[in-house]
Amino acid sequence: MIRPKLIPTLFTLPALIALIWLGVWQLQRLEWKETLIDRLHSRASAEAVVLPSGDLEIDAWEFQRVTLTGEFLHDHEVHLLNRSLNGNPGLHILTPLRRTDVPGAPTVLVNRGWVPFELKEAASRPNGLVEGPVTVEGIVRFQRPITGLQRVFLPENEPSNNIWYSVDQAQIEADAALTLTNFYVVDGNTDVPGTYPLGKQWILDIRNDHFQYALTWFLLAGALVVIFLVYHRRGGPSE
């Protein structure tokens, strides 16, 4: 017969409750993430809608497929570094699009796609500098706050050298003297004169590890119970 000792029990019981709570919380996060992934895939594969004017709400518009028409401002293109494609190093070209389809609409930053490092400068890919009205169909993305270890290891943007490691709306606005929306559009066009930039650079495979996290917490809770029982079955040190 096992007779729980006071001090081990006082340590074990709160820890067990915490581990079980963490497991349940991860299961709740799993359900939320699955719903989110389904919604994002549905939006990205739906018929494109005309992009409204002004800023958008992230919960209602992230990954929404949209269409907009305007003229690219190639003189203000942004080079977003350290972006690979099929293992090849390169960067993304983000170019402001002055809209012509919605009067008075603010300029929208468009991620036109990937280029190798040797085509970093606009002059090296003149055919891809599309002039005149152009219609873009793509998905809406939002600037994410930089937190945690990313803040520590991500280098600072260098607007004066057109070196960018993150999409920072305020910095880009200041550097280009433009008023931009609080989102950008990732161009889905894969047929660009001169091949580059290569469009459709988005990933819909969002990580969903919450089941593994939940299983880990529940296994730790089970291990704690086993240790507690074994400790008392062997008698443990006397109190």
Tab-separated table of C-alpha atoms in Angstrom:
chain	number	residue	atom	x	y	z
A	1	MET	CA	0.000	0.000	0.000
A	2	ILE	CA	1.301	3.444	-0.959
A	3	ARG	CA	1.157	6.193	1.625
A	4	PRO	CA	2.010	9.524	0.000
A	5	LYS	CA	4.513	11.608	1.919
A	6	LEU	CA	3.720	15.238	2.492
A	7	ILE	CA	6.697	17.061	0.945
A	8	PRO	CA	6.931	14.985	-2.279
A	9	THR	CA	3.175	15.327	-2.701
A	10	LEU	CA	3.327	19.109	-2.267
A	11	PHE	CA	5.911	19.285	-5.047
A	12	THR	CA	4.321	16.689	-7.350
A	13	LEU	CA	0.672	17.739	-7.329
A	14	PRO	CA	1.126	21.345	-8.610
A	15	ALA	CA	3.652	20.156	-11.208
A	16	LEU	CA	1.226	17.467	-12.403
A	17	ILE	CA	-1.625	19.966	-12.676
A	18	ALA	CA	0.612	22.369	-14.632
A	19	LEU	CA	1.751	19.661	-17.067
A	20	ILE	CA	-1.802	18.485	-17.741
A	21	TRP	CA	-2.948	22.087	-18.208
A	22	LEU	CA	-0.158	22.688	-20.730
A	23	GLY	CA	-1.187	19.572	-22.650
A	24	VAL	CA	-4.844	20.634	-22.765
A	25	TRP	CA	-3.805	24.144	-23.828
A	26	GLN	CA	-1.774	22.727	-26.716
A	27	LEU	CA	-4.780	20.686	-27.849
A	28	GLN	CA	-6.820	23.888	-27.880
A	29	ARG	CA	-4.058	25.559	-29.905
A	30	LEU	CA	-4.111	22.578	-32.276
A	31	GLU	CA	-7.806	23.106	-32.978
A	32	TRP	CA	-7.229	26.853	-33.513
A	33	LYS	CA	-4.283	26.252	-35.872
A	34	GLU	CA	-6.184	23.680	-37.949
A	35	THR	CA	-9.064	26.135	-38.364
A	36	LEU	CA	-6.606	28.876	-39.333
A	37	ILE	CA	-4.834	26.688	-41.916
A	38	ASP	CA	-8.139	25.659	-43.482
A	39	ARG	CA	-9.184	29.307	-43.733
A	40	LEU	CA	-5.885	30.420	-45.248
A	41	HIS	CA	-5.889	27.649	-47.854
A	42	SER	CA	-9.480	28.482	-48.710
A	43	ARG	CA	-8.680	32.169	-49.191
A	44	ALA	CA	-5.542	31.527	-51.229
A	45	SER	CA	-7.338	29.171	-53.615
A	46	ALA	CA	-10.540	31.228	-53.964
A	47	GLU	CA	-11.394	33.548	-56.841
A	48	ALA	CA	-9.503	36.831	-56.638
A	49	VAL	CA	-11.414	39.856	-55.372
A	50	VAL	CA	-10.646	43.476	-56.185
A	51	LEU	CA	-8.397	44.864	-53.491
A	52	PRO	CA	-10.191	47.659	-51.611
A	53	SER	CA	-8.570	50.997	-50.884
A	54	GLY	CA	-6.736	51.696	-47.645
A	55	ASP	CA	-5.480	49.529	-44.799
A	56	LEU	CA	-6.894	46.084	-44.058
A	57	GLU	CA	-7.503	43.939	-40.967
A	58	ILE	CA	-5.149	40.991	-40.702
A	59	ASP	CA	-7.736	38.456	-39.466
A	60	ALA	CA	-10.091	39.214	-42.337
A	61	TRP	CA	-7.573	39.544	-45.182
A	62	GLU	CA	-4.351	37.594	-44.604
A	63	PHE	CA	-3.749	35.198	-47.546
A	64	GLN	CA	-6.802	36.525	-49.394
A	65	ARG	CA	-6.354	36.299	-53.156
A	66	VAL	CA	-6.774	39.772	-54.647
A	67	THR	CA	-6.330	41.678	-57.891
A	68	LEU	CA	-5.212	45.274	-58.401
A	69	THR	CA	-4.035	47.435	-61.284
A	70	GLY	CA	-1.466	50.194	-61.385
A	71	GLU	CA	2.043	51.176	-62.407
A	72	PHE	CA	5.227	49.882	-60.816
A	73	LEU	CA	7.611	52.457	-59.340
A	74	HIS	CA	10.817	50.620	-60.203
A	75	ASP	CA	13.013	53.442	-58.915
A	76	HIS	CA	11.854	52.556	-55.403
A	77	GLU	CA	12.182	48.762	-55.499
A	78	VAL	CA	13.236	47.112	-52.243
A	79	HIS	CA	15.765	44.260	-52.046
A	80	LEU	CA	14.752	41.743	-49.379
A	81	LEU	CA	17.862	39.653	-48.786
A	82	ASN	CA	18.516	36.065	-47.738
A	83	ARG	CA	15.667	34.439	-49.648
A	84	SER	CA	16.356	31.081	-51.283
A	85	LEU	CA	14.565	29.186	-54.034
A	86	ASN	CA	15.103	25.439	-54.409
A	87	GLY	CA	18.308	25.775	-52.411
A	88	ASN	CA	19.639	28.647	-54.512
A	89	PRO	CA	20.510	31.860	-52.634
A	90	GLY	CA	18.987	35.137	-53.728
A	91	LEU	CA	16.567	37.861	-52.734
A	92	HIS	CA	13.037	39.081	-53.240
A	93	ILE	CA	12.170	42.212	-55.204
A	94	LEU	CA	9.471	44.355	-53.593
A	95	THR	CA	8.204	47.180	-55.777
A	96	PRO	CA	5.625	49.869	-54.935
A	97	LEU	CA	2.570	49.840	-57.213
A	98	ARG	CA	0.777	53.149	-57.698
A	99	ARG	CA	-2.830	52.105	-58.181
A	100	THR	CA	-4.896	53.285	-61.115
A	101	ASP	CA	-7.969	51.095	-60.594
A	102	VAL	CA	-9.194	52.798	-57.408
A	103	PRO	CA	-8.975	56.626	-57.406
A	104	GLY	CA	-7.099	57.997	-54.414
A	105	ALA	CA	-5.978	54.560	-53.207
A	106	PRO	CA	-2.600	54.501	-51.441
A	107	THR	CA	0.413	52.830	-53.015
A	108	VAL	CA	0.726	49.074	-52.394
A	109	LEU	CA	4.040	47.291	-51.965
A	110	VAL	CA	4.188	44.201	-54.196
A	111	ASN	CA	6.575	41.297	-53.666
A	112	ARG	CA	7.269	40.563	-57.328
A	113	GLY	CA	9.339	37.470	-56.577
A	114	TRP	CA	12.805	35.936	-56.406
A	115	VAL	CA	15.989	36.769	-58.279
A	116	PRO	CA	19.524	35.346	-57.893
A	117	PHE	CA	22.118	37.638	-56.335
A	118	GLU	CA	23.753	38.375	-59.695
A	119	LEU	CA	20.470	39.993	-60.806
A	120	LYS	CA	20.103	42.103	-57.690
A	121	GLU	CA	20.379	45.440	-59.504
A	122	ALA	CA	17.414	46.503	-61.610
A	123	ALA	CA	19.678	47.395	-64.543
A	124	SER	CA	20.696	43.715	-64.848
A	125	ARG	CA	17.114	42.643	-65.682
A	126	PRO	CA	15.672	45.420	-67.889
A	127	ASN	CA	13.039	43.176	-69.494
A	128	GLY	CA	11.477	42.535	-66.105
A	129	LEU	CA	10.961	46.247	-65.407
A	130	VAL	CA	7.423	46.276	-66.742
A	131	GLU	CA	6.248	49.754	-67.735
A	132	GLY	CA	2.712	51.136	-67.947
A	133	PRO	CA	-0.473	49.672	-66.471
A	134	VAL	CA	-0.131	46.176	-65.086
A	135	THR	CA	-2.626	43.947	-63.288
A	136	VAL	CA	-1.320	42.015	-60.303
A	137	GLU	CA	-3.052	38.972	-58.895
A	138	GLY	CA	-1.663	37.625	-55.667
A	139	ILE	CA	-2.253	37.156	-51.970
A	140	VAL	CA	-2.286	39.642	-49.107
A	141	ARG	CA	0.437	39.393	-46.464
A	142	PHE	CA	1.166	41.518	-43.404
A	143	GLN	CA	4.348	42.693	-41.769
A	144	ARG	CA	5.000	40.561	-38.685
A	145	PRO	CA	6.517	42.034	-35.528
A	146	ILE	CA	10.079	40.942	-34.868
A	147	THR	CA	10.291	39.320	-31.434
A	148	GLY	CA	12.409	36.986	-29.331
A	149	LEU	CA	15.565	35.486	-30.780
A	150	GLN	CA	14.689	36.846	-34.210
A	151	ARG	CA	15.175	40.351	-32.837
A	152	VAL	CA	18.618	39.339	-31.558
A	153	PHE	CA	19.922	37.591	-34.681
A	154	LEU	CA	18.165	39.448	-37.502
A	155	PRO	CA	20.426	42.221	-38.849
A	156	GLU	CA	19.184	45.791	-39.004
A	157	ASN	CA	17.814	47.065	-42.312
A	158	GLU	CA	20.070	49.448	-44.228
A	159	PRO	CA	17.712	51.629	-46.297
A	160	SER	CA	20.535	53.840	-47.570
A	161	ASN	CA	22.148	50.774	-49.209
A	162	ASN	CA	18.835	49.134	-50.181
A	163	ILE	CA	19.629	46.205	-47.920
A	164	TRP	CA	16.551	44.829	-46.166
A	165	TYR	CA	16.157	41.795	-43.940
A	166	SER	CA	12.527	42.395	-43.002
A	167	VAL	CA	9.547	44.234	-44.443
A	168	ASP	CA	9.291	47.408	-42.378
A	169	GLN	CA	6.496	49.612	-43.682
A	170	ALA	CA	7.557	52.734	-41.779
A	171	GLN	CA	11.181	52.483	-42.943
A	172	ILE	CA	10.205	51.836	-46.551
A	173	GLU	CA	7.759	54.739	-46.507
A	174	ALA	CA	10.410	57.084	-45.162
A	175	ASP	CA	13.049	55.911	-47.617
A	176	ALA	CA	10.802	56.126	-50.694
A	177	ALA	CA	8.770	59.170	-49.537
A	178	LEU	CA	5.563	57.235	-50.213
A	179	THR	CA	2.412	56.442	-48.282
A	180	LEU	CA	1.953	52.666	-48.195
A	181	THR	CA	-0.761	50.364	-46.943
A	182	ASN	CA	-0.258	48.276	-43.775
A	183	PHE	CA	0.071	45.139	-45.911
A	184	TYR	CA	1.825	43.999	-49.058
A	185	VAL	CA	0.778	41.729	-51.918
A	186	VAL	CA	2.779	38.694	-53.027
A	187	ASP	CA	2.515	38.572	-56.816
A	188	GLY	CA	1.286	35.279	-58.239
A	189	ASN	CA	2.470	36.061	-61.764
A	190	THR	CA	4.887	33.445	-63.082
A	191	ASP	CA	5.110	34.816	-66.630
A	192	VAL	CA	7.451	37.817	-66.444
A	193	PRO	CA	9.342	39.252	-69.426
A	194	GLY	CA	12.958	38.215	-69.059
A	195	THR	CA	11.923	35.516	-66.529
A	196	TYR	CA	12.880	37.482	-63.417
A	197	PRO	CA	11.591	38.159	-60.835
A	198	LEU	CA	10.063	34.690	-60.370
A	199	GLY	CA	6.640	35.267	-58.831
A	200	LYS	CA	4.356	33.231	-56.596
A	201	GLN	CA	6.827	33.154	-53.723
A	202	TRP	CA	4.502	32.150	-50.935
A	203	ILE	CA	4.309	29.153	-48.654
A	204	LEU	CA	0.976	27.851	-47.370
A	205	ASP	CA	2.499	24.968	-45.417
A	206	ILE	CA	2.192	26.550	-41.974
A	207	ARG	CA	3.866	24.629	-39.169
A	208	ASN	CA	1.445	22.872	-36.858
A	209	ASP	CA	3.361	21.065	-34.113
A	210	HIS	CA	0.780	21.504	-31.356
A	211	PHE	CA	-0.143	17.803	-31.221
A	212	GLN	CA	3.504	16.887	-30.628
A	213	TYR	CA	3.732	19.570	-27.941
A	214	ALA	CA	0.576	18.275	-26.241
A	215	LEU	CA	1.852	14.698	-26.362
A	216	THR	CA	5.145	15.816	-24.799
A	217	TRP	CA	3.396	17.513	-21.869
A	218	PHE	CA	1.111	14.508	-21.263
A	219	LEU	CA	4.074	12.102	-21.391
A	220	LEU	CA	5.923	14.251	-18.859
A	221	ALA	CA	2.843	14.198	-16.644
A	222	GLY	CA	2.692	10.405	-16.921
A	223	ALA	CA	6.404	10.091	-16.159
A	224	LEU	CA	5.971	12.269	-13.084
A	225	VAL	CA	3.190	10.000	-11.804
A	226	VAL	CA	5.346	6.903	-12.384
A	227	ILE	CA	8.300	8.467	-10.543
A	228	PHE	CA	6.004	9.452	-7.671
A	229	LEU	CA	4.608	5.932	-7.359
A	230	VAL	CA	7.995	4.218	-7.630
A	231	TYR	CA	9.463	6.587	-5.054
A	232	HIS	CA	6.773	5.717	-2.517
A	233	ARG	CA	6.696	2.005	-3.316
A	234	ARG	CA	10.392	1.839	-2.416
A	235	GLY	CA	9.722	3.729	0.732
A	236	GLY	CA	11.782	6.851	-0.069
A	237	PRO	CA	13.727	8.680	2.632
A	238	SER	CA	11.961	9.049	5.893
A	239	GLU	CA	10.428	12.453	6.651
